[in-house]
Amino acid sequence: MIAVLCGGVGAARFLLGLRGVVEEQAITAIVNTGDDLDWNTLRVCPDLDTITYTLSGRNASTGWGLEGESWNALAGLERFGAERWFGIGDTDLATHLFRSQALADGTVLHEVTKQISSAFGISMNIVPMTNDSVRTRLTTVDGEEIDFQEYFVHRRHEVAVRSIRFDGVDHATPAPGVIEALERSEAIIIAPSNPLVSIGPILAVRPIAEVLERRRDHVAAISPIIGGRALKGPADRLLVELGHRSSAAGVAALLARFARTMIIDELDRGEVGEIEGLGMRCVVTRTLMDEPGVARDLARTVLDALGVTAVDEVKPDR
Ligand code: FO1
C-alpha cells in the first residue's frame, strides 16, 4: 500500500505517474480540503475534484475543472447580479449538486467522494483528509482575513500575506481510512504540492502529523519548488512572505519533522548538503512533470528511495 498526501494540480500529475508503476487500488490519496468553499449553497472541493478529474483523463488544460465545459449556469446566475469570478462549469456543477445533495441527505464526505470517483471510473482510493469542516484563512499584510479562494482566485494570489490559519482544524479528526492507510503503507509520499496551503492543512490534523512523525523513515517529500520557483500558484511568494526560503531546502526545513527523505530537482543539486544537514536523505532527480513519462520515472525513483519495488508499466495513461 502507498499513501500520498495531496493538494491539487501537482499532486494529480504525480498520481498519474504513480498509477503507471503501482496498482491503482494499492494507492490512497489523502487530499487537502482546506480549499473547500460553499458556492451558491453548493459544497465545492477543488483539490478532491482536480485529482478525480485528472485521473479520469477529463481535466481541463487549466488543471482544474473539466475539459470542454460550457458556462451557461454561470452566465444565467450573472443575470441575477451574481459575481462570476469563481468559474463553475456546467458539468462540474453536476458534481457539486450531487455532492451537496448527498451531504444534505447525511452521507459523509469520504463516502460521497468514493461515489464520485467511482462514477468517474477511478479505482484509486481518494479520501478527504477529514470529514470535518476545515477552512484555510489568510490574513493579508493589511490585516484583513480572507478565505482561500478569495485569495487564490478572486485576488489572483497577488495580495501579500502575513499569516495563515486552518479554521476548525483543532477539532478535526481524520476521515475513516486515513490513519489506517498511513499505518499500513510501505511508502508515504508528500506530493509536490504547496507546503503551506496544500500540505499544511493535512499536517495540521494532529493524528495525521503524529503518524508521519512516528513513521518518518517511510516518508518521502517531493519539493514543489524548482530553482527557487513554484511551477504554478503562489508557493514561492507565500514561503518568503511567511519567513521561509523559497527553495528546495526551505521546503525541506518545513517537512524535515515528517519525512526522512527529500526528493529535489536536478536544478537544485547544490542544496543537497544543506538538506542533509537537516537530518534528511536527499535524492536528486528530474521532478518537472511536463510529460507522463517523467511523472512515472519520478514515482519509480520515490518508491525506490523508500525501498518499495514498483511494478513495471501497470497501465498506460488514459
Ligand atoms: N482556479 C482559478 O484560478 N479560477 C477559477 O475560476 C477556478 C474555479 C474552480 C472551480 C472548481 C474547482 O474545483 C477549482 C477551481 N479553481 C479555479 C481551482 C482552485 O481554485 C485551485 O486550484 C485550488 O483550490 C488550489 O489547489
Short mmCIF file of C-alpha atoms and ligand atoms in Angstrom, two decimals:
data_model
loop_
_atom_site.label_atom_id
_atom_site.label_comp_id
_atom_site.label_asym_id
_atom_site.label_seq_id
_atom_site.Cartn_x
_atom_site.Cartn_y
_atom_site.Cartn_z
CA MET A 1 0.00 0.00 0.00
CA ILE A 2 1.13 3.52 -0.81
CA ALA A 3 -0.29 6.69 0.77
CA VAL A 4 0.11 10.11 -0.81
CA LEU A 5 -0.60 13.46 0.87
CA CYS A 6 -2.08 15.65 -1.84
CA GLY A 7 -3.01 19.16 -2.86
CA GLY A 8 -4.38 19.82 -6.36
CA VAL A 9 -2.67 20.03 -9.74
CA GLY A 10 0.92 18.94 -8.85
CA ALA A 11 -0.36 16.03 -6.80
CA ALA A 12 -2.75 14.97 -9.55
CA ARG A 13 0.10 14.84 -12.08
CA PHE A 14 2.21 12.81 -9.69
CA LEU A 15 -0.65 10.36 -9.05
CA LEU A 16 -0.97 9.82 -12.80
CA GLY A 17 2.68 8.76 -12.80
CA LEU A 18 2.35 6.65 -9.67
CA ARG A 19 -0.64 4.86 -11.17
CA GLY A 20 1.60 3.86 -14.02
CA VAL A 21 4.01 1.98 -11.76
CA VAL A 22 1.87 0.51 -8.95
CA GLU A 23 -1.61 -0.98 -8.95
CA GLU A 24 -4.15 1.82 -8.66
CA GLN A 25 -6.09 0.02 -5.90
CA ALA A 26 -2.97 -0.01 -3.74
CA ILE A 27 -2.83 3.80 -3.64
CA THR A 28 -4.61 6.01 -1.09
CA ALA A 29 -4.61 9.71 -1.94
CA ILE A 30 -5.22 11.75 1.23
CA VAL A 31 -6.42 15.11 -0.02
CA ASN A 32 -6.46 18.65 1.35
CA THR A 33 -9.94 20.07 1.99
CA GLY A 34 -8.82 23.43 3.39
CA ASP A 35 -9.53 25.00 -0.05
CA ASP A 36 -13.18 23.89 0.04
CA LEU A 37 -15.87 26.51 -0.27
CA ASP A 38 -19.60 26.97 -0.23
CA TRP A 39 -20.56 28.35 -3.61
CA ASN A 40 -24.21 29.40 -4.04
CA THR A 41 -25.17 26.84 -1.35
CA LEU A 42 -23.09 24.09 -3.01
CA ARG A 43 -20.08 22.39 -1.48
CA VAL A 44 -17.07 22.63 -3.81
CA CYS A 45 -13.94 20.59 -3.04
CA PRO A 46 -11.33 21.82 -5.55
CA ASP A 47 -8.44 19.51 -4.67
CA LEU A 48 -10.59 16.37 -4.49
CA ASP A 49 -12.17 17.26 -7.83
CA THR A 50 -8.90 18.20 -9.53
CA ILE A 51 -7.49 14.79 -8.63
CA THR A 52 -10.64 12.95 -9.67
CA TYR A 53 -10.94 14.77 -12.99
CA THR A 54 -7.23 14.39 -13.79
CA LEU A 55 -7.18 10.66 -13.05
CA SER A 56 -10.30 10.24 -15.19
CA GLY A 57 -8.44 11.89 -18.07
CA ARG A 58 -11.14 14.57 -18.34
CA ASN A 59 -9.43 17.53 -16.71
CA ALA A 60 -9.27 20.87 -18.46
CA SER A 61 -5.90 22.22 -19.60
CA THR A 62 -6.09 24.82 -16.79
CA GLY A 63 -5.52 21.93 -14.35
CA TRP A 64 -8.88 22.49 -12.62
CA GLY A 65 -12.39 21.79 -13.90
CA LEU A 66 -13.42 19.59 -16.80
CA GLU A 67 -12.43 19.67 -20.45
CA GLY A 68 -14.92 21.00 -22.98
CA GLU A 69 -17.02 22.81 -20.38
CA SER A 70 -19.92 25.12 -21.15
CA TRP A 71 -20.67 28.01 -18.79
CA ASN A 72 -24.41 28.51 -19.15
CA ALA A 73 -25.31 28.21 -15.47
CA LEU A 74 -22.69 30.81 -14.55
CA ALA A 75 -23.98 33.16 -17.26
CA GLY A 76 -27.53 32.55 -16.03
CA LEU A 77 -26.51 33.46 -12.48
CA GLU A 78 -24.93 36.65 -13.73
CA ARG A 79 -28.34 37.79 -14.93
CA PHE A 80 -29.31 37.97 -11.24
CA GLY A 81 -26.25 40.04 -10.40
CA ALA A 82 -24.17 37.15 -9.05
CA GLU A 83 -20.39 37.51 -9.22
CA ARG A 84 -18.67 35.14 -11.63
CA TRP A 85 -15.07 35.19 -10.50
CA PHE A 86 -15.21 31.55 -9.44
CA GLY A 87 -15.59 29.52 -12.62
CA ILE A 88 -18.00 26.65 -12.14
CA GLY A 89 -18.69 24.98 -15.49
CA ASP A 90 -21.97 23.23 -16.25
CA THR A 91 -20.68 19.65 -15.98
CA ASP A 92 -18.56 20.46 -12.92
CA LEU A 93 -21.74 21.92 -11.42
CA ALA A 94 -23.32 18.46 -11.57
CA THR A 95 -20.56 17.14 -9.28
CA HIS A 96 -21.25 19.86 -6.72
CA LEU A 97 -25.02 19.33 -6.93
CA PHE A 98 -24.57 15.59 -6.40
CA ARG A 99 -22.13 16.06 -3.50
CA SER A 100 -24.21 18.75 -1.80
CA GLN A 101 -27.41 16.71 -2.02
CA ALA A 102 -25.61 13.63 -0.66
CA LEU A 103 -24.18 15.65 2.24
CA ALA A 104 -27.63 17.11 2.94
CA ASP A 105 -29.03 13.56 3.00
CA GLY A 106 -26.50 12.60 5.67
CA THR A 107 -23.83 10.92 3.56
CA VAL A 108 -20.40 11.94 4.84
CA LEU A 109 -17.71 13.48 2.65
CA HIS A 110 -15.45 10.43 2.33
CA GLU A 111 -18.42 8.31 1.21
CA VAL A 112 -19.63 10.78 -1.39
CA THR A 113 -16.03 11.23 -2.55
CA LYS A 114 -15.88 7.48 -3.18
CA GLN A 115 -19.16 7.62 -5.10
CA ILE A 116 -17.87 10.47 -7.26
CA SER A 117 -14.50 8.90 -8.01
CA SER A 118 -16.15 5.54 -8.81
CA ALA A 119 -18.57 7.28 -11.17
CA PHE A 120 -15.53 8.71 -12.94
CA GLY A 121 -14.12 5.18 -13.29
CA ILE A 122 -11.31 5.58 -10.74
CA SER A 123 -10.31 2.70 -8.50
CA MET A 124 -7.65 4.62 -6.57
CA ASN A 125 -8.76 5.30 -3.01
CA ILE A 126 -9.26 9.09 -2.94
CA VAL A 127 -10.10 10.33 0.57
CA PRO A 128 -10.53 13.76 2.08
CA MET A 129 -8.12 14.44 4.96
CA THR A 130 -11.15 14.88 7.21
CA ASN A 131 -14.94 14.83 7.02
CA ASP A 132 -15.00 17.84 9.34
CA SER A 133 -15.06 21.42 8.15
CA VAL A 134 -11.56 22.93 7.92
CA ARG A 135 -11.11 26.26 6.10
CA THR A 136 -7.81 27.84 5.18
CA ARG A 137 -7.91 31.54 6.10
CA LEU A 138 -5.23 34.02 5.18
CA THR A 139 -4.50 37.36 6.80
CA THR A 140 -3.19 39.93 4.36
CA VAL A 141 -0.46 42.44 5.24
CA ASP A 142 -3.30 44.96 5.70
CA GLY A 143 -4.74 42.81 8.47
CA GLU A 144 -7.76 41.58 6.52
CA GLU A 145 -8.66 37.90 6.96
CA ILE A 146 -9.94 36.22 3.78
CA ASP A 147 -10.95 32.75 2.57
CA PHE A 148 -8.55 30.71 0.48
CA GLN A 149 -10.47 31.03 -2.80
CA GLU A 150 -10.94 34.77 -2.27
CA TYR A 151 -7.13 34.96 -2.04
CA PHE A 152 -6.32 32.43 -4.74
CA VAL A 153 -8.89 33.12 -7.44
CA HIS A 154 -10.60 36.47 -6.77
CA ARG A 155 -7.42 38.33 -5.82
CA ARG A 156 -5.24 36.13 -8.08
CA HIS A 157 -2.89 35.50 -5.12
CA GLU A 158 -1.44 38.95 -5.76
CA VAL A 159 -2.02 40.26 -2.25
CA ALA A 160 0.80 39.81 0.28
CA VAL A 161 0.01 37.54 3.20
CA ARG A 162 1.02 37.91 6.85
CA SER A 163 -0.31 34.66 8.32
CA ILE A 164 -2.33 31.53 7.59
CA ARG A 165 -4.59 29.52 9.84
CA PHE A 166 -6.78 26.48 9.34
CA ASP A 167 -10.15 27.24 10.87
CA GLY A 168 -11.69 24.18 12.55
CA VAL A 169 -8.59 22.01 12.39
CA ASP A 170 -8.18 21.69 16.18
CA HIS A 171 -11.42 19.70 16.33
CA ALA A 172 -10.99 17.85 13.03
CA THR A 173 -10.44 14.11 13.03
CA PRO A 174 -9.00 12.21 10.08
CA ALA A 175 -11.58 10.73 7.70
CA PRO A 176 -12.13 6.97 8.12
CA GLY A 177 -9.35 5.04 6.42
CA VAL A 178 -6.76 7.84 6.60
CA ILE A 179 -4.87 6.68 9.69
CA GLU A 180 -5.19 3.03 8.67
CA ALA A 181 -3.67 3.81 5.25
CA LEU A 182 -0.82 5.77 6.83
CA GLU A 183 -0.13 2.99 9.35
CA ARG A 184 -0.20 0.20 6.79
CA SER A 185 1.59 1.85 3.87
CA GLU A 186 5.07 0.73 2.95
CA ALA A 187 5.61 4.18 1.48
CA ILE A 188 4.12 7.55 2.42
CA ILE A 189 4.71 10.28 -0.15
CA ILE A 190 4.19 14.01 0.29
CA ALA A 191 3.25 15.13 -3.24
CA PRO A 192 4.85 18.19 -4.86
CA SER A 193 2.11 20.50 -3.57
CA ASN A 194 2.28 23.86 -1.82
CA PRO A 195 3.76 23.01 1.61
CA LEU A 196 1.91 25.84 3.35
CA VAL A 197 -1.64 25.81 1.98
CA SER A 198 -1.99 22.31 0.48
CA ILE A 199 0.14 20.03 2.67
CA GLY A 200 -0.07 22.40 5.67
CA PRO A 201 -3.77 21.78 6.37
CA ILE A 202 -3.33 17.99 6.16
CA LEU A 203 -0.42 18.05 8.63
CA ALA A 204 -2.42 20.37 10.88
CA VAL A 205 -4.82 17.46 11.52
CA ARG A 206 -2.94 16.29 14.60
CA PRO A 207 -3.37 12.49 14.37
CA ILE A 208 -2.09 12.62 10.78
CA ALA A 209 1.02 14.57 11.82
CA GLU A 210 1.61 12.13 14.66
CA VAL A 211 1.64 9.08 12.39
CA LEU A 212 4.02 10.76 9.97
CA GLU A 213 6.40 11.76 12.76
CA ARG A 214 6.39 8.19 14.03
CA ARG A 215 6.76 6.65 10.56
CA ARG A 216 9.20 9.29 9.30
CA ASP A 217 11.62 6.67 7.91
CA HIS A 218 8.92 5.60 5.43
CA VAL A 219 8.05 9.14 4.32
CA ALA A 220 9.45 10.95 1.27
CA ALA A 221 8.56 14.52 0.29
CA ILE A 222 8.88 15.89 -3.23
CA SER A 223 9.79 19.56 -3.45
CA PRO A 224 7.29 21.67 -5.43
CA ILE A 225 9.94 24.38 -5.65
CA ILE A 226 12.40 24.07 -8.55
CA GLY A 227 15.17 26.59 -8.94
CA GLY A 228 13.55 28.80 -6.31
CA ARG A 229 10.23 28.99 -8.17
CA ALA A 230 6.84 27.31 -7.94
CA LEU A 231 5.65 25.97 -11.28
CA LYS A 232 2.11 27.07 -10.59
CA GLY A 233 0.47 29.10 -7.87
CA PRO A 234 1.87 31.28 -5.12
CA ALA A 235 4.03 28.80 -3.13
CA ASP A 236 7.27 30.70 -3.78
CA ARG A 237 5.90 34.08 -2.72
CA LEU A 238 3.97 32.69 0.24
CA LEU A 239 7.09 30.97 1.55
CA VAL A 240 9.03 34.23 1.53
CA GLU A 241 6.15 36.31 2.90
CA LEU A 242 5.84 33.94 5.83
CA GLY A 243 9.54 33.96 6.66
CA HIS A 244 10.70 30.77 4.94
CA ARG A 245 13.01 30.35 1.97
CA SER A 246 11.65 29.74 -1.50
CA SER A 247 13.97 26.83 -2.25
CA ALA A 248 14.00 23.04 -2.05
CA ALA A 249 15.94 23.41 1.21
CA GLY A 250 13.30 25.84 2.50
CA VAL A 251 10.59 23.22 1.82
CA ALA A 252 12.79 20.53 3.38
CA ALA A 253 13.13 22.59 6.56
CA LEU A 254 9.33 22.71 6.85
CA LEU A 255 8.91 18.97 6.30
CA ALA A 256 12.01 17.50 8.00
CA ARG A 257 10.00 16.51 11.08
CA PHE A 258 7.70 14.37 8.96
CA ALA A 259 9.87 12.99 6.15
CA ARG A 260 13.27 11.34 6.28
CA THR A 261 13.71 11.53 2.51
CA MET A 262 13.58 14.65 0.37
CA ILE A 263 13.29 14.45 -3.41
CA ILE A 264 14.58 17.51 -5.22
CA ASP A 265 15.13 18.57 -8.81
CA GLU A 266 18.44 18.35 -10.64
CA LEU A 267 18.44 22.14 -10.82
CA ASP A 268 18.72 22.24 -7.02
CA ARG A 269 21.60 19.80 -6.71
CA GLY A 270 23.59 22.49 -4.89
CA GLU A 271 21.20 22.26 -1.91
CA VAL A 272 21.89 18.60 -1.11
CA GLY A 273 24.36 19.36 1.70
CA GLU A 274 22.02 21.81 3.36
CA ILE A 275 19.12 19.32 3.20
CA GLU A 276 21.26 16.51 4.60
CA GLY A 277 22.21 18.91 7.37
CA LEU A 278 18.53 18.86 8.39
CA GLY A 279 18.84 15.11 9.07
CA MET A 280 17.22 14.11 5.77
CA ARG A 281 18.37 11.88 2.97
CA CYS A 282 18.31 13.77 -0.30
CA VAL A 283 17.59 12.26 -3.71
CA VAL A 284 18.19 14.33 -6.83
CA THR A 285 16.13 13.58 -9.94
CA ARG A 286 14.04 15.20 -12.64
CA THR A 287 10.87 16.45 -10.95
CA LEU A 288 9.37 18.71 -13.62
CA MET A 289 6.42 16.59 -14.76
CA ASP A 290 5.98 18.12 -18.18
CA GLU A 291 5.25 14.74 -19.74
CA PRO A 292 3.71 11.49 -18.38
CA GLY A 293 6.98 9.58 -18.70
CA VAL A 294 8.66 11.98 -16.26
CA ALA A 295 5.88 11.52 -13.68
CA ARG A 296 6.27 7.73 -13.95
CA ASP A 297 10.06 7.93 -13.59
CA LEU A 298 9.67 10.27 -10.63
CA ALA A 299 7.21 7.86 -8.98
CA ARG A 300 9.64 4.98 -9.55
CA THR A 301 12.52 6.98 -8.05
CA VAL A 302 10.50 7.91 -4.96
CA LEU A 303 9.40 4.31 -4.38
CA ASP A 304 12.95 3.12 -4.91
CA ALA A 305 14.22 5.63 -2.33
CA LEU A 306 11.74 4.15 0.16
CA GLY A 307 12.72 0.58 -0.70
CA VAL A 308 9.45 -0.29 -2.43
CA THR A 309 9.51 -2.13 -5.73
CA ALA A 310 7.44 -0.60 -8.48
CA VAL A 311 5.54 -2.82 -10.87
CA ASP A 312 6.67 -2.07 -14.39
CA GLU A 313 4.19 -0.15 -16.52
CA VAL A 314 0.90 -1.08 -14.88
CA LYS A 315 -1.30 0.91 -17.16
CA PRO A 316 -0.75 3.34 -20.00
CA ASP A 317 -2.06 6.85 -19.30
CA ARG A 318 -5.64 7.31 -20.29
N1 FO1 B 1 -8.99 28.37 -10.21
C1 FO1 B 1 -8.91 29.56 -10.83
O1 FO1 B 1 -7.81 30.09 -10.97
N2 FO1 B 1 -10.05 30.20 -11.28
C2 FO1 B 1 -11.28 29.67 -11.16
O2 FO1 B 1 -12.27 30.26 -11.58
C3 FO1 B 1 -11.38 28.37 -10.53
C4 FO1 B 1 -12.59 27.72 -10.40
C5 FO1 B 1 -12.62 26.41 -9.87
C6 FO1 B 1 -13.82 25.70 -9.81
C7 FO1 B 1 -13.86 24.43 -9.31
C8 FO1 B 1 -12.68 23.84 -8.83
O3 FO1 B 1 -12.72 22.59 -8.35
C9 FO1 B 1 -11.49 24.52 -8.88
C10 FO1 B 1 -11.44 25.82 -9.40
N3 FO1 B 1 -10.24 26.53 -9.46
C11 FO1 B 1 -10.18 27.76 -10.06
C12 FO1 B 1 -9.02 25.96 -8.94
C13 FO1 B 1 -8.84 26.17 -7.43
O4 FO1 B 1 -9.11 27.45 -7.03
C14 FO1 B 1 -7.37 25.89 -7.05
O5 FO1 B 1 -6.73 25.09 -7.99
C15 FO1 B 1 -7.17 25.12 -5.81
O6 FO1 B 1 -8.02 25.42 -4.79
C16 FO1 B 1 -5.71 25.24 -5.35
O7 FO1 B 1 -5.23 23.96 -5.23
#
